[in-house]
mmCIF file of C-alpha atoms and ligand atoms in Angstrom:
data_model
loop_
_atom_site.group_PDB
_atom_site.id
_atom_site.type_symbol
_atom_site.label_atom_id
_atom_site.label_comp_id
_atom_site.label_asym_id
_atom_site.label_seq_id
_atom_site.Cartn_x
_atom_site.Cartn_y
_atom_site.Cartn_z
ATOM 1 C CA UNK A 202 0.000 0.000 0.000
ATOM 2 C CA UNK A 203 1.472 3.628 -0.519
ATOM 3 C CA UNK A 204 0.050 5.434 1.494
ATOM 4 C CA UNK A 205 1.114 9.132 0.232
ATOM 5 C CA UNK A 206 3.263 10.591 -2.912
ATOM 6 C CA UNK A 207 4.757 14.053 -3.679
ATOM 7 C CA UNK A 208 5.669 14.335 -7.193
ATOM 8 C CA UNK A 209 7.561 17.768 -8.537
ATOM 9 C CA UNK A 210 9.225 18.664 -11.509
ATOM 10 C CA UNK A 211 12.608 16.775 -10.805
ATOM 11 C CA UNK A 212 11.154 14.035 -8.470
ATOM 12 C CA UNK A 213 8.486 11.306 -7.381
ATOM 13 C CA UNK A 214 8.862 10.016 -3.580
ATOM 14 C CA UNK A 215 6.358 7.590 -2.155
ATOM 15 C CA UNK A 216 5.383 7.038 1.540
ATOM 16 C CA UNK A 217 5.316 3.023 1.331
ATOM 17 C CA UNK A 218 6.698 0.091 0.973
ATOM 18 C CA UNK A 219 9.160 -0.165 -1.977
ATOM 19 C CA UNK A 220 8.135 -3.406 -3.226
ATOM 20 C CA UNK A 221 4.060 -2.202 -3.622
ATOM 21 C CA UNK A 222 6.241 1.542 -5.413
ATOM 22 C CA UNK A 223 8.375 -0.981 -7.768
ATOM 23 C CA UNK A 224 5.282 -2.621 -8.952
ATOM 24 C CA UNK A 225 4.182 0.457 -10.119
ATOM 25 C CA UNK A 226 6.722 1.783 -12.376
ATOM 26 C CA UNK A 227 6.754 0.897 -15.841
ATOM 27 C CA UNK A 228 9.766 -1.458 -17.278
ATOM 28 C CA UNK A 229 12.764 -0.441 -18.422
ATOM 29 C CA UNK A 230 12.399 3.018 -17.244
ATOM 30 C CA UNK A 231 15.643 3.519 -14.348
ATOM 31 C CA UNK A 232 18.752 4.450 -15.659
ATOM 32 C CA UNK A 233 20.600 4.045 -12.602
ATOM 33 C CA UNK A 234 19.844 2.669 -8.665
ATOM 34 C CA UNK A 235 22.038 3.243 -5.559
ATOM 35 C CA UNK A 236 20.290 1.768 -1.837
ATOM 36 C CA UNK A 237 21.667 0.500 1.175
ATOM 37 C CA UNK A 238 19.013 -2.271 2.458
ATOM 38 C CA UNK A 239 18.558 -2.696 6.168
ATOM 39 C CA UNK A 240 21.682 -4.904 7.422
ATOM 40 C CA UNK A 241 19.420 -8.000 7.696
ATOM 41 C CA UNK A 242 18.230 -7.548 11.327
ATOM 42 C CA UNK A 243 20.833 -5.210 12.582
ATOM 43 C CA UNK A 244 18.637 -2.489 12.633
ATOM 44 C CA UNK A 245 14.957 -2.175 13.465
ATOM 45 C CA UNK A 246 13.688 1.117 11.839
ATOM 46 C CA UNK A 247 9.772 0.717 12.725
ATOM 47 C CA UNK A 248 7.411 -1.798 14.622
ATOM 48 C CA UNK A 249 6.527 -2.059 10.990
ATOM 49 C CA UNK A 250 6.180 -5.626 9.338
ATOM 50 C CA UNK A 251 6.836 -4.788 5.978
ATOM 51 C CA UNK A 252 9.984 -3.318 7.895
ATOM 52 C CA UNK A 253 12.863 -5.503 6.123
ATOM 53 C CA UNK A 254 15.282 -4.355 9.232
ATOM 54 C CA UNK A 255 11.993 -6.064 11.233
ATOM 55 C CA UNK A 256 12.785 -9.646 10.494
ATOM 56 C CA UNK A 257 13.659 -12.839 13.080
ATOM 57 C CA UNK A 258 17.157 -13.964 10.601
ATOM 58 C CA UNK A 259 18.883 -13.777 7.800
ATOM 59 C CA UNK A 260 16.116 -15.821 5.838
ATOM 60 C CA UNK A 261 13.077 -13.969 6.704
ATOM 61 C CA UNK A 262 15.203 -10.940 5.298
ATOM 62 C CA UNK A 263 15.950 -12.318 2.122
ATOM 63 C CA UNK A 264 12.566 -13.694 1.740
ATOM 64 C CA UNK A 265 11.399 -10.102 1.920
ATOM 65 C CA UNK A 266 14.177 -8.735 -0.186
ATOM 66 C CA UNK A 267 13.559 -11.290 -2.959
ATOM 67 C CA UNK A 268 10.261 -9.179 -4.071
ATOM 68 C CA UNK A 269 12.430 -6.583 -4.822
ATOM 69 C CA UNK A 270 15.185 -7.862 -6.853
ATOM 70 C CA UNK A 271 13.332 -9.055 -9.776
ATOM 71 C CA UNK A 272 11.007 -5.586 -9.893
ATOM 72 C CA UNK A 273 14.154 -3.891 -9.835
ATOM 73 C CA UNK A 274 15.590 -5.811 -12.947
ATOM 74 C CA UNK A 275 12.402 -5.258 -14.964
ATOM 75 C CA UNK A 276 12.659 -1.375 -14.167
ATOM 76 C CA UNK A 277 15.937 -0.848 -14.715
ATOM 77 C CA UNK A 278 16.903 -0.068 -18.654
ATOM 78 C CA UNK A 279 18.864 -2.725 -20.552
ATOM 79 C CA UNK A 280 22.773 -2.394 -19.925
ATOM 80 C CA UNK A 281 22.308 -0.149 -16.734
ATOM 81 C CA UNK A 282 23.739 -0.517 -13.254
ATOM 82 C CA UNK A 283 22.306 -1.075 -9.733
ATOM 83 C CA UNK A 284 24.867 -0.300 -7.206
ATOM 84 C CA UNK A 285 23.793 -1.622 -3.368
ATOM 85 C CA UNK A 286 26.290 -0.569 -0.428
ATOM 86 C CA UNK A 287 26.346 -3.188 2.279
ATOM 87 C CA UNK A 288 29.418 -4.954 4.666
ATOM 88 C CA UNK A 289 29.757 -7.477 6.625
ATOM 89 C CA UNK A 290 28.012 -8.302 9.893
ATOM 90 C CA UNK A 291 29.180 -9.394 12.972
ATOM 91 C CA UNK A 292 28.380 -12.424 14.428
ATOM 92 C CA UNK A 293 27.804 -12.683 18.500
ATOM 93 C CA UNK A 294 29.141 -15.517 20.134
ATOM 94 C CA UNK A 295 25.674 -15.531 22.551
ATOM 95 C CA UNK A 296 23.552 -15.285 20.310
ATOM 96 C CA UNK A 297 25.404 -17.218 16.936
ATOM 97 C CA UNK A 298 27.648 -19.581 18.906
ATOM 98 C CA UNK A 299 30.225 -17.705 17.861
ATOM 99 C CA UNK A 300 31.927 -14.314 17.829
ATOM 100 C CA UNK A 301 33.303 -13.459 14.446
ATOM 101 C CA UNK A 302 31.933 -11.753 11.024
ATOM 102 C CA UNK A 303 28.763 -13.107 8.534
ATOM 103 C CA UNK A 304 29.560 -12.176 4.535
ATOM 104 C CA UNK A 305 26.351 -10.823 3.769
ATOM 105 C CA UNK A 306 27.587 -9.218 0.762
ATOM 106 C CA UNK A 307 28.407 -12.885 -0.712
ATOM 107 C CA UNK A 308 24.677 -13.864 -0.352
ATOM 108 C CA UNK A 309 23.447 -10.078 -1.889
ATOM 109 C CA UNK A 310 25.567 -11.325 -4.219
ATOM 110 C CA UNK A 311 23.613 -15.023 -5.162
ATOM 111 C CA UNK A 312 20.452 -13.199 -4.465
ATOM 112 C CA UNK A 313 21.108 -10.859 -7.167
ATOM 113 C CA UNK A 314 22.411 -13.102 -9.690
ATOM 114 C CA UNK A 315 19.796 -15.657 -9.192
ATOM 115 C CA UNK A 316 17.223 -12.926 -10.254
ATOM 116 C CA UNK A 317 19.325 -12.606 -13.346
ATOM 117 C CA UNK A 318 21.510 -9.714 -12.524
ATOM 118 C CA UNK A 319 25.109 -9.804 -13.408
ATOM 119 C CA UNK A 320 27.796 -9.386 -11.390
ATOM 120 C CA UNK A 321 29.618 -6.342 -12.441
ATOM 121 C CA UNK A 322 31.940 -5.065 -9.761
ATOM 122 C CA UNK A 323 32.575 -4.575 -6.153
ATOM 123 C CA UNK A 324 34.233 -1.200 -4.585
ATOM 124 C CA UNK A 325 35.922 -1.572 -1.401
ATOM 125 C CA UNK A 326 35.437 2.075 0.601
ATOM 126 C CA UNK A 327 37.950 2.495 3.861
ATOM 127 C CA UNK A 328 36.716 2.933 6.925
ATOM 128 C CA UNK A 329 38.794 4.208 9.817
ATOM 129 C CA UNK A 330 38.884 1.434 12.394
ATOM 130 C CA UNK A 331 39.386 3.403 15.610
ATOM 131 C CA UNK A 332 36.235 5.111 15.085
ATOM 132 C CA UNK A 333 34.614 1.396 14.556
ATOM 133 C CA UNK A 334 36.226 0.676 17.618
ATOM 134 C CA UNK A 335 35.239 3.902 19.531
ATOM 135 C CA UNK A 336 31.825 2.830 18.624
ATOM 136 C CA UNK A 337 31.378 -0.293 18.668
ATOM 137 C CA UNK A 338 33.925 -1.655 21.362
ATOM 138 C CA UNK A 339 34.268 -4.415 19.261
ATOM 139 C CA UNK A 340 36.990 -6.839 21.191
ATOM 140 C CA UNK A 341 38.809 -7.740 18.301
ATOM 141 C CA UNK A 342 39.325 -3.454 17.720
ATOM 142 C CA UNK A 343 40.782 -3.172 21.331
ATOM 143 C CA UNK A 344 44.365 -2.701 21.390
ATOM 144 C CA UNK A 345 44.325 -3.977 24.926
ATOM 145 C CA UNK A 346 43.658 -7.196 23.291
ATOM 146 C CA UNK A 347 46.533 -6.613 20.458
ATOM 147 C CA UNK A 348 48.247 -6.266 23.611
ATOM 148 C CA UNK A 349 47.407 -9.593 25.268
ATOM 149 C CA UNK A 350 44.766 -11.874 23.534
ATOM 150 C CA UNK A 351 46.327 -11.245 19.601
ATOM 151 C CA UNK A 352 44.358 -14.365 18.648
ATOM 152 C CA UNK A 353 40.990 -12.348 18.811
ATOM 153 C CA UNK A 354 41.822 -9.087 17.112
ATOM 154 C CA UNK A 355 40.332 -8.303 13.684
ATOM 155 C CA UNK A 356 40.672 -5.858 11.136
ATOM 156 C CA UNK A 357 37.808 -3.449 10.826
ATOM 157 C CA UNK A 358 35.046 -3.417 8.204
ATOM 158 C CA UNK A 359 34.721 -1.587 5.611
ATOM 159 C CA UNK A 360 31.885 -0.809 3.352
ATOM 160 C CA UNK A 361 30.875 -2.375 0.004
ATOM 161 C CA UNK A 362 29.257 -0.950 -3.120
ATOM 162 C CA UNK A 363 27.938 -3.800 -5.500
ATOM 163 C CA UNK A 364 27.461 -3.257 -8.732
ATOM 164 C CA UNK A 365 24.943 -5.542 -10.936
ATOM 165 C CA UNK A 366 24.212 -4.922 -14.519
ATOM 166 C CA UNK A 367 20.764 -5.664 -16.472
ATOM 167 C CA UNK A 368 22.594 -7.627 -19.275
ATOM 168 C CA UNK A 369 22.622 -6.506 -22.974
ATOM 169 C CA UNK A 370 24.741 -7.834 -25.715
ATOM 170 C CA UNK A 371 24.171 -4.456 -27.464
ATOM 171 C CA UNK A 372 23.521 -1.428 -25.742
ATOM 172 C CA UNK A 373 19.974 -0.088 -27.085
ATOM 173 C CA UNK A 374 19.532 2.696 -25.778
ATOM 174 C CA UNK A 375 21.990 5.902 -24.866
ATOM 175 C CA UNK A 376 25.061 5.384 -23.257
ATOM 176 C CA UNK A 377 27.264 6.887 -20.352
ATOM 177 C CA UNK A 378 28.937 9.481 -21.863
ATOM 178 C CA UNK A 379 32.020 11.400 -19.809
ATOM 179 C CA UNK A 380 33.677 14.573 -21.412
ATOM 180 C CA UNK A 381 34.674 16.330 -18.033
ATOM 181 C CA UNK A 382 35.957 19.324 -17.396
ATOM 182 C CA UNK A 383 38.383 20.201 -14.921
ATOM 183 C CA UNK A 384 36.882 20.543 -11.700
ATOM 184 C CA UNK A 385 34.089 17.610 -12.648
ATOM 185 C CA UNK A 386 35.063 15.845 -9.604
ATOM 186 C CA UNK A 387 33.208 13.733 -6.791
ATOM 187 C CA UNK A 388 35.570 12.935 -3.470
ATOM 188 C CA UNK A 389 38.981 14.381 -1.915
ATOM 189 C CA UNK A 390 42.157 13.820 -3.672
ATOM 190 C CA UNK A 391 40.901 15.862 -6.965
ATOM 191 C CA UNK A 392 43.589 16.473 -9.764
ATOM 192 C CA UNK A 393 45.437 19.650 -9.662
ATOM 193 C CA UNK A 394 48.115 19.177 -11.973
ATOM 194 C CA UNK A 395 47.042 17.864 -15.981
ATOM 195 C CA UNK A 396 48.365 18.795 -18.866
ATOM 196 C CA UNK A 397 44.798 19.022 -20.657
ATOM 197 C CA UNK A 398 41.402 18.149 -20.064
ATOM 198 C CA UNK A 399 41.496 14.420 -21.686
ATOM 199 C CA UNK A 400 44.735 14.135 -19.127
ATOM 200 C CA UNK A 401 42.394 15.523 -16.451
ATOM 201 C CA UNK A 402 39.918 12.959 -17.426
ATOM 202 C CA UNK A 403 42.155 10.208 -17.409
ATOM 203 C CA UNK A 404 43.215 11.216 -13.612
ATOM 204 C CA UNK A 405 39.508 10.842 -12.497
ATOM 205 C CA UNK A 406 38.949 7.601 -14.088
ATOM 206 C CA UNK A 407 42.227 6.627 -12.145
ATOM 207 C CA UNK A 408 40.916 7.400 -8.602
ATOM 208 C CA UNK A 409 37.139 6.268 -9.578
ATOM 209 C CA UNK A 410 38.767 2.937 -11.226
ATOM 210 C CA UNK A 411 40.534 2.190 -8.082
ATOM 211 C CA UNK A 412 38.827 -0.540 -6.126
ATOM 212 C CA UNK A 413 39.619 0.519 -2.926
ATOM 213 C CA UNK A 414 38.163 4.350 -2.158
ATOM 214 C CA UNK A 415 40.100 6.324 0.294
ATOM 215 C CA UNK A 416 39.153 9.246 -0.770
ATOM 216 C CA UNK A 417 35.658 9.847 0.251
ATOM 217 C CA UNK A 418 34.355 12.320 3.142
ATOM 218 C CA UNK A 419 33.640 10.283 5.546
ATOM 219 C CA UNK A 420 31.216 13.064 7.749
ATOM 220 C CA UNK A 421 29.365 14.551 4.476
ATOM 221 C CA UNK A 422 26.162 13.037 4.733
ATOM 222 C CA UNK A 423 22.702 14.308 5.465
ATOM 223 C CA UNK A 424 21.302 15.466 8.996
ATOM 224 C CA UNK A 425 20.223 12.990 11.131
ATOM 225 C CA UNK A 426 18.874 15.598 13.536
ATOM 226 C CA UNK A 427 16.266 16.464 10.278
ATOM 227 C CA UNK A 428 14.286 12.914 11.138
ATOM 228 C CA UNK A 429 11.827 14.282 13.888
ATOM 229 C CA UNK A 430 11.549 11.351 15.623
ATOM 230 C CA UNK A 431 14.693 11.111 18.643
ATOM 231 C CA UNK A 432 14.498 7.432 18.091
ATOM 232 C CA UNK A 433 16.015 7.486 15.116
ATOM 233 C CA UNK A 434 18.878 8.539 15.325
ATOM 234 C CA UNK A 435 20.220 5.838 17.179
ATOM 235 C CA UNK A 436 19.296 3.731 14.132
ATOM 236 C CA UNK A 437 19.774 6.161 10.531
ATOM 237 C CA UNK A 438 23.290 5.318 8.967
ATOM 238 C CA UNK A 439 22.870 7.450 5.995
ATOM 239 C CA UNK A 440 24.909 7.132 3.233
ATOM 240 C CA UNK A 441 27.723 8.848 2.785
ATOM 241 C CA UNK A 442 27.268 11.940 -0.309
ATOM 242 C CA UNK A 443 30.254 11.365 -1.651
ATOM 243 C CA UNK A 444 29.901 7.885 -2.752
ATOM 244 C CA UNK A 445 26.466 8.352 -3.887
ATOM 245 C CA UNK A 446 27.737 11.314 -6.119
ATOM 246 C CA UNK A 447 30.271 9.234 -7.250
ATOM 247 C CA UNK A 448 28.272 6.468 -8.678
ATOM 248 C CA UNK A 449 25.739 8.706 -10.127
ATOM 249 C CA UNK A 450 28.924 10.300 -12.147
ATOM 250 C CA UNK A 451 30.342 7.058 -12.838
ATOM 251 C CA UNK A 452 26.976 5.353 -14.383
ATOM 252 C CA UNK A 453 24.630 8.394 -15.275
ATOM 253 C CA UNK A 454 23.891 11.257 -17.786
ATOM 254 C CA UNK A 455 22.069 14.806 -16.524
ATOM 255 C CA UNK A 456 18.304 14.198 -16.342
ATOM 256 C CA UNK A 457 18.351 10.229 -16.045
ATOM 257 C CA UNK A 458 16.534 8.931 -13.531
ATOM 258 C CA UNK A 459 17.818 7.543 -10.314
ATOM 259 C CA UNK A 460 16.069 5.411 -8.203
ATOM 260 C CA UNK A 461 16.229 4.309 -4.229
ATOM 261 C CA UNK A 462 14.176 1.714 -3.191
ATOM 262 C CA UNK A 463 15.095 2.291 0.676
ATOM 263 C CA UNK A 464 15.574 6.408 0.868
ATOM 264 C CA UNK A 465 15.874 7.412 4.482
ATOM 265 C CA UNK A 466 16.671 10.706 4.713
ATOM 266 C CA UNK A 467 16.761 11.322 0.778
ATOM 267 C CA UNK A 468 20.518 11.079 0.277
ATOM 268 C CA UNK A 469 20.492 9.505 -3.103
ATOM 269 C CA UNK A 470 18.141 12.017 -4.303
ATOM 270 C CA UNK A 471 19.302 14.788 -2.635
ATOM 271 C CA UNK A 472 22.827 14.425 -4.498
ATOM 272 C CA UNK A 473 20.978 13.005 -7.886
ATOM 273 C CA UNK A 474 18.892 16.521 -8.044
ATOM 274 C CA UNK A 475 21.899 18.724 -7.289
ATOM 275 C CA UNK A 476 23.355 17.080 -10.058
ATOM 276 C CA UNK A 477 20.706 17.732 -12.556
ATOM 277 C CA UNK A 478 19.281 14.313 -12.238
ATOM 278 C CA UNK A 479 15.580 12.956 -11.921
ATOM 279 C CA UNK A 480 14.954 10.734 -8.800
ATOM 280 C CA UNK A 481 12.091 8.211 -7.669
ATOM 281 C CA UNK A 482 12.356 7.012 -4.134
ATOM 282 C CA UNK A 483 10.063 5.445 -1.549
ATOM 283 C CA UNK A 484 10.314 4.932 2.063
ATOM 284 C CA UNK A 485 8.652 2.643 4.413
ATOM 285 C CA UNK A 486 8.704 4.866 7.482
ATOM 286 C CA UNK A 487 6.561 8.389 8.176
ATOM 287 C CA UNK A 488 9.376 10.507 9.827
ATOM 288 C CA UNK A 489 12.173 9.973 7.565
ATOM 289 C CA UNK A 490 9.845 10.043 3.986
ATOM 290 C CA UNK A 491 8.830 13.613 5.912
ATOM 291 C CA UNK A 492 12.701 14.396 5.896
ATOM 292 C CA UNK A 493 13.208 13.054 2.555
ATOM 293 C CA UNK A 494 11.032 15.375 1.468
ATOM 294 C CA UNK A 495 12.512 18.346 2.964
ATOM 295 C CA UNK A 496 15.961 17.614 1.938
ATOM 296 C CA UNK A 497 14.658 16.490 -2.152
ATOM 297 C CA UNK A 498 13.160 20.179 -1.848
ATOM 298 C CA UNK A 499 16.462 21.981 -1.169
ATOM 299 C CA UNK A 500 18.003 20.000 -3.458
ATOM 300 C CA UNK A 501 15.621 20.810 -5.859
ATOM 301 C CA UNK A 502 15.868 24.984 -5.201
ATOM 302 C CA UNK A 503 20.070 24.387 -5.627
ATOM 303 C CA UNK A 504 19.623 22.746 -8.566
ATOM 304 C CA UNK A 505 17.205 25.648 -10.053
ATOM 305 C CA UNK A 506 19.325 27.810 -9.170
ATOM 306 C CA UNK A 507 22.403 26.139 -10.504
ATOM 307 C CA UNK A 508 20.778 26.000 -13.803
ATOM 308 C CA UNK A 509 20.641 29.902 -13.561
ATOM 309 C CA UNK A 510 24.102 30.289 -14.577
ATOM 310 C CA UNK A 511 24.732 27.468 -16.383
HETATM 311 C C1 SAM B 277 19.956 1.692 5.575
HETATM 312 S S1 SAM B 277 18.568 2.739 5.645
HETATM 313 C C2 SAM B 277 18.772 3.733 4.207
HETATM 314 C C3 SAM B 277 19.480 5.037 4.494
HETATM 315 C C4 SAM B 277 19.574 5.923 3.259
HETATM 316 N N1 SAM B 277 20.481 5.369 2.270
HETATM 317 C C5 SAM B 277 20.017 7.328 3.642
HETATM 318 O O1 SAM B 277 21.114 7.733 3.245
HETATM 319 O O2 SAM B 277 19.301 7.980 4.407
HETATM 320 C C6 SAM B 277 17.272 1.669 5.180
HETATM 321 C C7 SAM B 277 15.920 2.353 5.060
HETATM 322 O O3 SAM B 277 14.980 1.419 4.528
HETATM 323 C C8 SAM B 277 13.699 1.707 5.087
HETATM 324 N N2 SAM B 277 12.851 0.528 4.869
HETATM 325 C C9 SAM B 277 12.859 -0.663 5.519
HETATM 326 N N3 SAM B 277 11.963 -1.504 4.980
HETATM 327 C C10 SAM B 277 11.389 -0.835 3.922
HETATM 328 C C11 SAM B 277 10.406 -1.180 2.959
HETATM 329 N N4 SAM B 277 9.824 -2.386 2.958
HETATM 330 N N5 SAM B 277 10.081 -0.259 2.019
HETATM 331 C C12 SAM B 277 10.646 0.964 2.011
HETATM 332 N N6 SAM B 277 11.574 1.356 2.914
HETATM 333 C C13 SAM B 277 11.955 0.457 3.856
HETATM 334 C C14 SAM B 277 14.021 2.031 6.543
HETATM 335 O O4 SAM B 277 12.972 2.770 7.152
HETATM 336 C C15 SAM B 277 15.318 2.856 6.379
HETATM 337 O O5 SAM B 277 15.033 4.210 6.250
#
């Protein structure tokens, strides 16, 4: 059921439950999709049981998540890319028998290609581990134990983007095109010494093509203090800005549409407008589809007046 919609001139955003939105859009009509699901059951974001954080285990999440997968393939234009940014998840030795990590990207992974995705590639983005440490207390992050117990320390987890492809032989339709000029940048670490604008170019596609990221901003991301209810701010991890800017440079043109099945506080779209793209989003829970909304809206009022002067 959605529940409510507010459609402008560079967005749609749905109050509902993304599998009910993805039914509703037309095929082959995404050029691009960036989400971070719930971590299985790491997070609870609502009471609510079409809630995919709201599940017992790992296989009442994927059960869930399966609905999605397949609506997302028939959506997304032949030859385009869905990127999904996920890591690991830890494993507690009360509850699992054991203390130690679960790859839940690896079964993303099978879920995706057993819809009929392809595997396209896999970014690794650094995380520092003292802050994981600092908030997690994880034992195997505690120097005391590098100290005395080296058996149990760990390194600390990063994050993962995913990238699937919807298959073509041939591409049908328009492609990615990428003539930048200097300054066309997403991330720290941005050229400052070419010799032209094809070697500028070339420098990008050097630091996007590298398969670890170090160089994103870590803190840019949107307010959590903008979702109204205090509750949630224990749970919102939104996505970092820079790596959702990123991808939408990497894998889309100005004015194609980008899509997030699972938009919290808007991020995706929020960077997509700003960068003269169209976004559809929908999210499951009242407070946050209220902040999306707030934060598509300034988006929307930079991006007007960005067109201005360009
Ligand atoms: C990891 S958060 C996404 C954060 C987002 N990328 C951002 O930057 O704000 C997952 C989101 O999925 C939402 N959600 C969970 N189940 C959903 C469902 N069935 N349909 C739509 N949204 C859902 C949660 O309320 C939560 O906001």
């Amino acid at each position: 059921m959605i529940s409510n919609q507010k459609t402008t001139e560079r967005y749609s955003m749905f109050h509902g439950d993304c599998v009910d939105v993805a039914k509703t859009l037309p095929d082959n009509t995404i050029d691009l999709s960036i989400h971070s699901p719930p971590f299985s059951n790491l997070y609870i974001y609502s009471a609510d049981p079409r809630d995919m954080g709201n599940t017992k285990d790992d296989e009442e999440f994927f059960e869930h998540y399966r609905y999605l997968i397949p609506e997302m393939l028939r959506i997304t234009k032949p030859g385009r890319i869905a990127v999904v940014h996920c890591k690991d998840l830890p494993l507690y030795a009360g509850r699992d028998g054991a203390a130690g990590l679960k790859d839940f990207p690896g079964r993303i992974i099978r879920e995706f290609e057993s819809c009929g995705w392809t595997y396209h590639s896999r970014v690794t983005i650094w995380k520092d581990p003292v802050i994981e440490m600092q908030r997690t207390k994880a034992h195997g992050l505690l120097h005391r134990n590098f100290a005395e117990r080296g058996e149990v320390v760990r390194q600390g987890c990063p994050d993962y983007l995913l990238m699937f492809r919807k298959w073509v032989d041939e591409m049908p339709d328009k492609q990615v095109k990428h003539s930048l000029v200097p300054g066309e940048y997403v991330g720290e670490n941005m050229p400052t010494t070419y010799r032209d604008d094809r070697d500028y170019s070339i420098q990008v596609w050097q630091r996007y093509a590298s398969p670890v990221w170090y160089d994103i901003k870590q803190t840019n991301v949107l307010n959590i203090k903008q979702a109204r209810d205090s509750e949630d701010e224990k749970h919102i991890c939104p996505l970092q800005l820079d790596v959702i800017g990123r991808c939408i440079h990497l894998w889309s043109n100005p004015d194609d549409v980008v899509y997030d099945p699972f938009s919290g506080l808007g991020s995706t779209g929020f960077e997509a407008i700003k960068m003269q793209r169209r976004y559809i989003g929908s999210e499951l829970k009242d407070s946050y589809y209220q902040a999306s909304l707030d934060n598509l809206d300034e988006a929307e009022a930079i991006s007007k007046q960005v067109g201005l002067f360009v």
